[in-house]
Amino acid sequence: MCYGGQRLPSKDDLTDPTRRTRTLPAANENVVVVENLRDRLAETEARLERARAREAELSRQLEEMKRYVCVMEILECYLKRRYREQQVRTLAVAVCQSPQTCRLPR
C-alpha cells in the first residue's frame, strides 16, 4: 500500500515532550492520541472500502472475461468442425470422377 510521503507517528512522537512546542496535561495528551488513532482508523477503513470496491469490480470483470472465453471456445470448436466438414466435401469432389455418380455429403 502507498501511504504517500508521510510516515505514521511513532509512540515516541506522541509522548516525547521534547517534540512538542508546549507541554500538555496528561488527560489532554490522551485526547490527542485518541483523536489521532481515530483519524488513522477512519483513513484505514476508507482505504479498505476502496479496496473492497476495486476487488468487486475486478471480480465482475473476471467473470465477464470467463464468459467471453467460453463463447470463443464454443465458436472455435464450431468453426473447426465446419472446416473439417468442408475439407471432406472438397476431397470427395476431387476423388469422384463424375459428380453424378458420387453421392456428396452435405
C-alpha positions as a LaTeX table, in Angstrom:
\begin{tabular}{lrrr}
\hline
Residue & $x$ (\AA) & $y$ (\AA) & $z$ (\AA) \\
\hline
Met1 & 0.00 & 0.00 & 0.00 \\
Cys2 & 1.13 & 3.51 & $-0.64$ \\
Tyr3 & 0.94 & 5.93 & 2.26 \\
Gly4 & 2.37 & 8.90 & 0.44 \\
Gly5 & 5.46 & 10.62 & 1.72 \\
Gln6 & 4.20 & 10.71 & 5.29 \\
Arg7 & 5.27 & 8.24 & 7.90 \\
Leu8 & 2.98 & 7.18 & 10.67 \\
Pro9 & 3.81 & 8.80 & 14.01 \\
Ser10 & 5.59 & 6.57 & 16.47 \\
Lys11 & 4.78 & 6.24 & 20.16 \\
Asp12 & 7.76 & 8.48 & 20.91 \\
Asp13 & 6.41 & 11.19 & 18.61 \\
Leu14 & 3.18 & 11.22 & 20.56 \\
Thr15 & 4.62 & 11.01 & 24.08 \\
Asp16 & 8.08 & 12.68 & 23.95 \\
Pro17 & 7.67 & 16.18 & 25.46 \\
Thr18 & 10.76 & 17.50 & 23.62 \\
Arg19 & 8.96 & 17.02 & 20.31 \\
Arg20 & 6.04 & 19.30 & 21.26 \\
Thr21 & 6.16 & 23.07 & 21.40 \\
Arg22 & 4.19 & 23.17 & 24.63 \\
Thr23 & 3.53 & 20.66 & 27.39 \\
Leu24 & 0.01 & 19.27 & 27.55 \\
Pro25 & $-1.67$ & 17.87 & 30.65 \\
Ala26 & $-1.88$ & 14.06 & 30.68 \\
Ala27 & $-5.65$ & 13.96 & 30.09 \\
Asn28 & $-5.40$ & 16.34 & 27.14 \\
Glu29 & $-2.48$ & 14.35 & 25.79 \\
Asn30 & $-4.61$ & 11.20 & 25.85 \\
Val31 & $-7.35$ & 13.04 & 23.94 \\
Val32 & $-4.84$ & 13.98 & 21.24 \\
Val33 & $-3.59$ & 10.40 & 21.00 \\
Val34 & $-7.15$ & 9.04 & 20.81 \\
Glu35 & $-8.10$ & 11.56 & 18.11 \\
Asn36 & $-5.00$ & 10.67 & 16.14 \\
Leu37 & $-5.85$ & 6.98 & 16.36 \\
Arg38 & $-9.46$ & 7.65 & 15.34 \\
Asp39 & $-8.28$ & 9.61 & 12.30 \\
Arg40 & $-5.91$ & 6.84 & 11.31 \\
Leu41 & $-8.67$ & 4.25 & 11.79 \\
Ala42 & $-11.04$ & 6.27 & 9.60 \\
Glu43 & $-8.38$ & 6.51 & 6.88 \\
Thr44 & $-7.72$ & 2.78 & 7.10 \\
Glu45 & $-11.43$ & 1.97 & 6.88 \\
Ala46 & $-11.78$ & 4.26 & 3.85 \\
Arg47 & $-8.83$ & 2.53 & 2.14 \\
Leu48 & $-10.34$ & $-0.85$ & 2.98 \\
Glu49 & $-13.69$ & 0.19 & 1.49 \\
Arg50 & $-11.98$ & 1.35 & $-1.71$ \\
Ala51 & $-10.02$ & $-1.91$ & $-1.89$ \\
Arg52 & $-13.20$ & $-3.95$ & $-1.48$ \\
Ala53 & $-14.95$ & $-1.94$ & $-4.20$ \\
Arg54 & $-11.97$ & $-2.48$ & $-6.51$ \\
Glu55 & $-11.95$ & $-6.19$ & $-5.72$ \\
Ala56 & $-15.67$ & $-6.43$ & $-6.53$ \\
Glu57 & $-15.13$ & $-4.63$ & $-9.85$ \\
Leu58 & $-12.20$ & $-6.88$ & $-10.75$ \\
Ser59 & $-14.23$ & $-9.98$ & $-9.85$ \\
Arg60 & $-17.05$ & $-8.78$ & $-12.09$ \\
Gln61 & $-14.60$ & $-8.19$ & $-14.95$ \\
Leu62 & $-13.05$ & $-11.62$ & $-14.42$ \\
Glu63 & $-16.44$ & $-13.34$ & $-14.64$ \\
Glu64 & $-17.23$ & $-11.37$ & $-17.79$ \\
Met65 & $-13.93$ & $-12.43$ & $-19.35$ \\
Lys66 & $-14.55$ & $-16.08$ & $-18.41$ \\
Arg67 & $-17.91$ & $-15.96$ & $-20.21$ \\
Tyr68 & $-16.23$ & $-14.36$ & $-23.23$ \\
Val69 & $-13.55$ & $-17.07$ & $-23.33$ \\
Cys70 & $-16.23$ & $-19.76$ & $-23.07$ \\
Val71 & $-18.11$ & $-18.28$ & $-26.04$ \\
Met72 & $-14.88$ & $-18.06$ & $-28.03$ \\
Glu73 & $-14.10$ & $-21.72$ & $-27.29$ \\
Ile74 & $-17.57$ & $-22.73$ & $-28.50$ \\
Leu75 & $-17.09$ & $-20.72$ & $-31.69$ \\
Glu76 & $-13.64$ & $-22.19$ & $-32.23$ \\
Cys77 & $-15.00$ & $-25.73$ & $-31.88$ \\
Tyr78 & $-17.87$ & $-24.99$ & $-34.27$ \\
Leu79 & $-15.58$ & $-23.42$ & $-36.88$ \\
Lys80 & $-13.11$ & $-26.33$ & $-36.68$ \\
Arg81 & $-15.94$ & $-28.80$ & $-37.23$ \\
Arg82 & $-17.29$ & $-26.83$ & $-40.19$ \\
Tyr83 & $-13.77$ & $-26.59$ & $-41.67$ \\
Arg84 & $-13.28$ & $-30.37$ & $-41.40$ \\
Glu85 & $-16.69$ & $-30.97$ & $-42.99$ \\
Gln86 & $-15.77$ & $-28.63$ & $-45.85$ \\
Gln87 & $-12.45$ & $-30.43$ & $-46.33$ \\
Val88 & $-14.27$ & $-33.77$ & $-46.53$ \\
Arg89 & $-16.67$ & $-32.39$ & $-49.16$ \\
Thr90 & $-13.81$ & $-30.88$ & $-51.16$ \\
Leu91 & $-11.89$ & $-34.15$ & $-51.01$ \\
Ala92 & $-14.97$ & $-36.12$ & $-52.07$ \\
Val93 & $-15.44$ & $-33.85$ & $-55.10$ \\
Ala94 & $-11.79$ & $-34.23$ & $-56.06$ \\
Val95 & $-11.91$ & $-38.04$ & $-55.75$ \\
Cys96 & $-15.12$ & $-38.50$ & $-57.73$ \\
Gln97 & $-14.69$ & $-38.75$ & $-61.47$ \\
Ser98 & $-18.25$ & $-37.80$ & $-62.13$ \\
Pro99 & $-20.29$ & $-35.84$ & $-59.54$ \\
Gln100 & $-23.47$ & $-37.50$ & $-60.86$ \\
Thr101 & $-22.24$ & $-40.97$ & $-59.86$ \\
Cys102 & $-20.91$ & $-39.94$ & $-56.44$ \\
Arg103 & $-23.08$ & $-39.06$ & $-53.54$ \\
Leu104 & $-21.61$ & $-35.98$ & $-51.82$ \\
Pro105 & $-22.03$ & $-35.40$ & $-48.12$ \\
Arg106 & $-23.96$ & $-32.28$ & $-47.24$ \\
\hline
\end{tabular}
